[in-house]
Amino acid sequence: MKTNFTIGCVGKPNAGKSSFLNAATDANAKIGNYPFCTIEPNLGITYFPTNCPCIRFNKVCSPKYGKCVNGIRYVPVKMLDVAGLIPGAHEGRGLGNKFLDDIRQANILLHVIDVSGTTNEKGELTQGYDPLRDVDWLCEEIHMWIFNNLMRKWPNIVRRHVSTKSTTIATLSAKLSGYGVKQSIVQKALDKVANDVTIDLANWNEDMIHKVVEAFIKEKFPMILVLNKVDMADSDINISRICNKYSNYPIIPTSAATEIFLRKLTKAGYINYTPGSPNYETLQDQQIRQLNENEKLLKCLDDKLTKQLNKVQDLVLFRFGSTGIEMAIKRAVELAKLIPVYPVGCLNTFASEIIRTSTSTSTSTSTSTSIGQSNNQSKSFEDCFLVANGTTIGEIAREYIAQPNQQLTYAEDIHRLQLGENETIRESNNIIKFNFVEFEQKRK
């Protein structure tokens, strides 16, 4: 599976992060009604739904990873559930140091909040806790973690910066590289605070460093507020308060427990449910329509399950339109400005087999390689992966497709226009044929 993008589920203990991971992925993270149920980070694969080009070109696609259902392509995305954070984590409280180290892997954060107010800041069961407090202190913990990491080494950073006559962007990028960022991310952060800090970091004071860290966090860790447990009492008033105070954040109401429940009933054959849907189908619904070929009859619901499903409809599906799980995934990918890319080897059939033809020289063997020539049995649109907006053709070729002994010669779009290495991928032009030359040194 080709993906460098990871969604991180963060928040205090017992807020429902592991439940969210289980609801969004095929993972089976341990769930418990007590703090620090998660110690080691749990990794799962979720799926981003997007329109598949198989409908546009009237092809039957065969995804290597994920799936395509009625023209909707489900593209794999990694999701990480990290250990719970409590106030003072940047000073080592709770599992703070471990949590903060784990989130380096994430490209975007889903802050899972217990909007019911039934767990306090430590994840302990309570009543009447104000979940608005969780937003502020979590952001503060991440900020102070990065700020303190810089300040501990700041005198040495400045001395080396001056002695090597480095640029501010070069020095800062080197020090922030441990967070898994490219120089372009650091540059965007500096551009945002250009009016508040001096050009040379040797002259920065603590206030300026705080502003740079704040801008860096917004670029490296964009955040979505996931308001979990919306089916519980007192959630409505807290949802309104959070939306009013934090209108600058994307906010998604969710019920991870409801999504898990609906998926379990689907797997057991009691209902037909599609993640993200506002409804589901029961045996009674199924009997008033014509069954598809090879479709099995659903099992009959007993009174207990019927009452549970009615409660799910009233408290979640009718009020919010869905459980919110798939919407959170979609919003994360959209906020990260990711583009689905379909590398093909044939612009007629959109197949992706690798075919090589060789030519020889006196010093080496040169093989012309295309990621796919087609035949009548070719499978269309087998590969699809997500890349950041602004990614170039050359970066895609090197990071996702080319082998170590291959070099990109040129790429082509569906109009058969040649694309250079420095041209950026666009969502309107994301079906690309890559052509490589492969070098193999002759044995002496």
mmCIF file with all atom_site columns, N, CA and C in Angstrom, residues 122-151:
data_model
loop_
_atom_site.group_PDB
_atom_site.id
_atom_site.type_symbol
_atom_site.label_atom_id
_atom_site.label_alt_id
_atom_site.label_comp_id
_atom_site.label_asym_id
_atom_site.label_entity_id
_atom_site.label_seq_id
_atom_site.pdbx_PDB_ins_code
_atom_site.Cartn_x
_atom_site.Cartn_y
_atom_site.Cartn_z
_atom_site.occupancy
_atom_site.B_iso_or_equiv
_atom_site.pdbx_formal_charge
_atom_site.auth_seq_id
_atom_site.auth_comp_id
_atom_site.auth_asym_id
_atom_site.auth_atom_id
_atom_site.pdbx_PDB_model_num
ATOM 1  N N  . LYS A 1 122 ? -8.234  14.035 33.360 1.00 0.00 ? 122 LYS A N  1
ATOM 2  C CA . LYS A 1 122 ? -7.358  12.867 33.510 1.00 0.00 ? 122 LYS A CA 1
ATOM 3  C C  . LYS A 1 122 ? -7.984  11.596 32.940 1.00 0.00 ? 122 LYS A C  1
ATOM 4  N N  . GLY A 1 123 ? -9.199  11.700 32.425 1.00 0.00 ? 123 GLY A N  1
ATOM 5  C CA . GLY A 1 123 ? -9.886  10.539 31.888 1.00 0.00 ? 123 GLY A CA 1
ATOM 6  C C  . GLY A 1 123 ? -10.659 9.754  32.923 1.00 0.00 ? 123 GLY A C  1
ATOM 7  N N  . GLU A 1 124 ? -10.796 10.316 34.113 1.00 0.00 ? 124 GLU A N  1
ATOM 8  C CA . GLU A 1 124 ? -11.537 9.644  35.185 1.00 0.00 ? 124 GLU A CA 1
ATOM 9  C C  . GLU A 1 124 ? -13.024 9.939  35.050 1.00 0.00 ? 124 GLU A C  1
ATOM 10 N N  . LEU A 1 125 ? -13.856 8.940  35.383 1.00 0.00 ? 125 LEU A N  1
ATOM 11 C CA . LEU A 1 125 ? -15.303 9.107  35.281 1.00 0.00 ? 125 LEU A CA 1
ATOM 12 C C  . LEU A 1 125 ? -15.792 10.176 36.243 1.00 0.00 ? 125 LEU A C  1
ATOM 13 N N  . THR A 1 126 ? -16.690 11.030 35.737 1.00 0.00 ? 126 THR A N  1
ATOM 14 C CA . THR A 1 126 ? -17.234 12.107 36.538 1.00 0.00 ? 126 THR A CA 1
ATOM 15 C C  . THR A 1 126 ? -18.551 12.545 35.921 1.00 0.00 ? 126 THR A C  1
ATOM 16 N N  . GLN A 1 127 ? -19.118 13.619 36.416 1.00 0.00 ? 127 GLN A N  1
ATOM 17 C CA . GLN A 1 127 ? -20.323 14.215 35.842 1.00 0.00 ? 127 GLN A CA 1
ATOM 18 C C  . GLN A 1 127 ? -20.136 15.726 35.761 1.00 0.00 ? 127 GLN A C  1
ATOM 19 N N  . GLY A 1 128 ? -20.610 16.324 34.666 1.00 0.00 ? 128 GLY A N  1
ATOM 20 C CA . GLY A 1 128 ? -20.615 17.776 34.563 1.00 0.00 ? 128 GLY A CA 1
ATOM 21 C C  . GLY A 1 128 ? -19.291 18.411 34.217 1.00 0.00 ? 128 GLY A C  1
ATOM 22 N N  . TYR A 1 129 ? -18.326 17.640 33.721 1.00 0.00 ? 129 TYR A N  1
ATOM 23 C CA . TYR A 1 129 ? -17.042 18.221 33.320 1.00 0.00 ? 129 TYR A CA 1
ATOM 24 C C  . TYR A 1 129 ? -17.241 19.076 32.072 1.00 0.00 ? 129 TYR A C  1
ATOM 25 N N  . ASP A 1 130 ? -16.505 20.188 32.006 1.00 0.00 ? 130 ASP A N  1
ATOM 26 C CA . ASP A 1 130 ? -16.610 21.095 30.868 1.00 0.00 ? 130 ASP A CA 1
ATOM 27 C C  . ASP A 1 130 ? -15.610 20.680 29.781 1.00 0.00 ? 130 ASP A C  1
ATOM 28 N N  . PRO A 1 131 ? -16.064 20.102 28.655 1.00 0.00 ? 131 PRO A N  1
ATOM 29 C CA . PRO A 1 131 ? -15.133 19.641 27.619 1.00 0.00 ? 131 PRO A CA 1
ATOM 30 C C  . PRO A 1 131 ? -14.442 20.768 26.863 1.00 0.00 ? 131 PRO A C  1
ATOM 31 N N  . LEU A 1 132 ? -14.898 22.007 27.010 1.00 0.00 ? 132 LEU A N  1
ATOM 32 C CA . LEU A 1 132 ? -14.211 23.117 26.360 1.00 0.00 ? 132 LEU A CA 1
ATOM 33 C C  . LEU A 1 132 ? -12.777 23.244 26.861 1.00 0.00 ? 132 LEU A C  1
ATOM 34 N N  . ARG A 1 133 ? -12.544 22.845 28.097 1.00 0.00 ? 133 ARG A N  1
ATOM 35 C CA . ARG A 1 133 ? -11.205 22.955 28.679 1.00 0.00 ? 133 ARG A CA 1
ATOM 36 C C  . ARG A 1 133 ? -10.205 22.066 27.950 1.00 0.00 ? 133 ARG A C  1
ATOM 37 N N  . ASP A 1 134 ? -10.693 20.945 27.390 1.00 0.00 ? 134 ASP A N  1
ATOM 38 C CA . ASP A 1 134 ? -9.792  19.994 26.747 1.00 0.00 ? 134 ASP A CA 1
ATOM 39 C C  . ASP A 1 134 ? -9.115  20.577 25.512 1.00 0.00 ? 134 ASP A C  1
ATOM 40 N N  . VAL A 1 135 ? -9.832  21.416 24.777 1.00 0.00 ? 135 VAL A N  1
ATOM 41 C CA . VAL A 1 135 ? -9.268  21.989 23.553 1.00 0.00 ? 135 VAL A CA 1
ATOM 42 C C  . VAL A 1 135 ? -8.072  22.857 23.885 1.00 0.00 ? 135 VAL A C  1
ATOM 43 N N  . ASP A 1 136 ? -8.234  23.733 24.878 1.00 0.00 ? 136 ASP A N  1
ATOM 44 C CA . ASP A 1 136 ? -7.174  24.689 25.212 1.00 0.00 ? 136 ASP A CA 1
ATOM 45 C C  . ASP A 1 136 ? -5.922  24.001 25.733 1.00 0.00 ? 136 ASP A C  1
ATOM 46 N N  . TRP A 1 137 ? -6.085  23.087 26.693 1.00 0.00 ? 137 TRP A N  1
ATOM 47 C CA . TRP A 1 137 ? -4.867  22.541 27.296 1.00 0.00 ? 137 TRP A CA 1
ATOM 48 C C  . TRP A 1 137 ? -4.145  21.574 26.371 1.00 0.00 ? 137 TRP A C  1
ATOM 49 N N  . LEU A 1 138 ? -4.860  20.872 25.474 1.00 0.00 ? 138 LEU A N  1
ATOM 50 C CA . LEU A 1 138 ? -4.154  19.991 24.552 1.00 0.00 ? 138 LEU A CA 1
ATOM 51 C C  . LEU A 1 138 ? -3.292  20.803 23.583 1.00 0.00 ? 138 LEU A C  1
ATOM 52 N N  . CYS A 1 139 ? -3.851  21.875 23.062 1.00 0.00 ? 139 CYS A N  1
ATOM 53 C CA . CYS A 1 139 ? -3.069  22.738 22.161 1.00 0.00 ? 139 CYS A CA 1
ATOM 54 C C  . CYS A 1 139 ? -1.865  23.326 22.895 1.00 0.00 ? 139 CYS A C  1
ATOM 55 N N  . GLU A 1 140 ? -2.064  23.684 24.152 1.00 0.00 ? 140 GLU A N  1
ATOM 56 C CA . GLU A 1 140 ? -0.976  24.254 24.941 1.00 0.00 ? 140 GLU A CA 1
ATOM 57 C C  . GLU A 1 140 ? 0.127   23.225 25.181 1.00 0.00 ? 140 GLU A C  1
ATOM 58 N N  . GLU A 1 141 ? -0.241  21.961 25.417 1.00 0.00 ? 141 GLU A N  1
ATOM 59 C CA . GLU A 1 141 ? 0.752   20.920 25.653 1.00 0.00 ? 141 GLU A CA 1
ATOM 60 C C  . GLU A 1 141 ? 1.623   20.702 24.418 1.00 0.00 ? 141 GLU A C  1
ATOM 61 N N  . ILE A 1 142 ? 1.014   20.640 23.254 1.00 0.00 ? 142 ILE A N  1
ATOM 62 C CA . ILE A 1 142 ? 1.779   20.451 22.020 1.00 0.00 ? 142 ILE A CA 1
ATOM 63 C C  . ILE A 1 142 ? 2.698   21.642 21.785 1.00 0.00 ? 142 ILE A C  1
ATOM 64 N N  . HIS A 1 143 ? 2.167   22.823 22.028 1.00 0.00 ? 143 HIS A N  1
ATOM 65 C CA . HIS A 1 143 ? 2.965   24.037 21.837 1.00 0.00 ? 143 HIS A CA 1
ATOM 66 C C  . HIS A 1 143 ? 4.183   24.041 22.760 1.00 0.00 ? 143 HIS A C  1
ATOM 67 N N  . MET A 1 144 ? 3.958   23.768 24.053 1.00 0.00 ? 144 MET A N  1
ATOM 68 C CA . MET A 1 144 ? 5.061   23.840 25.010 1.00 0.00 ? 144 MET A CA 1
ATOM 69 C C  . MET A 1 144 ? 6.076   22.723 24.777 1.00 0.00 ? 144 MET A C  1
ATOM 70 N N  . TRP A 1 145 ? 5.647   21.587 24.282 1.00 0.00 ? 145 TRP A N  1
ATOM 71 C CA . TRP A 1 145 ? 6.556   20.498 23.949 1.00 0.00 ? 145 TRP A CA 1
ATOM 72 C C  . TRP A 1 145 ? 7.553   20.951 22.889 1.00 0.00 ? 145 TRP A C  1
ATOM 73 N N  . ILE A 1 146 ? 7.067   21.534 21.818 1.00 0.00 ? 146 ILE A N  1
ATOM 74 C CA . ILE A 1 146 ? 7.952   21.986 20.736 1.00 0.00 ? 146 ILE A CA 1
ATOM 75 C C  . ILE A 1 146 ? 8.771   23.194 21.185 1.00 0.00 ? 146 ILE A C  1
ATOM 76 N N  . PHE A 1 147 ? 8.145   24.127 21.878 1.00 0.00 ? 147 PHE A N  1
ATOM 77 C CA . PHE A 1 147 ? 8.845   25.326 22.344 1.00 0.00 ? 147 PHE A CA 1
ATOM 78 C C  . PHE A 1 147 ? 10.001  24.958 23.275 1.00 0.00 ? 147 PHE A C  1
ATOM 79 N N  . ASN A 1 148 ? 9.744   24.087 24.237 1.00 0.00 ? 148 ASN A N  1
ATOM 80 C CA . ASN A 1 148 ? 10.799  23.705 25.185 1.00 0.00 ? 148 ASN A CA 1
ATOM 81 C C  . ASN A 1 148 ? 11.922  22.940 24.499 1.00 0.00 ? 148 ASN A C  1
ATOM 82 N N  . ASN A 1 149 ? 11.574  22.119 23.507 1.00 0.00 ? 149 ASN A N  1
ATOM 83 C CA . ASN A 1 149 ? 12.617  21.415 22.759 1.00 0.00 ? 149 ASN A CA 1
ATOM 84 C C  . ASN A 1 149 ? 13.561  22.392 22.070 1.00 0.00 ? 149 ASN A C  1
ATOM 85 N N  . LEU A 1 150 ? 13.022  23.487 21.569 1.00 0.00 ? 150 LEU A N  1
ATOM 86 C CA . LEU A 1 150 ? 13.856  24.509 20.928 1.00 0.00 ? 150 LEU A CA 1
ATOM 87 C C  . LEU A 1 150 ? 14.663  25.293 21.959 1.00 0.00 ? 150 LEU A C  1
ATOM 88 N N  . MET A 1 151 ? 13.990  25.699 23.036 1.00 0.00 ? 151 MET A N  1
ATOM 89 C CA . MET A 1 151 ? 14.642  26.580 24.007 1.00 0.00 ? 151 MET A CA 1
ATOM 90 C C  . MET A 1 151 ? 15.789  25.898 24.733 1.00 0.00 ? 151 MET A C  1
#
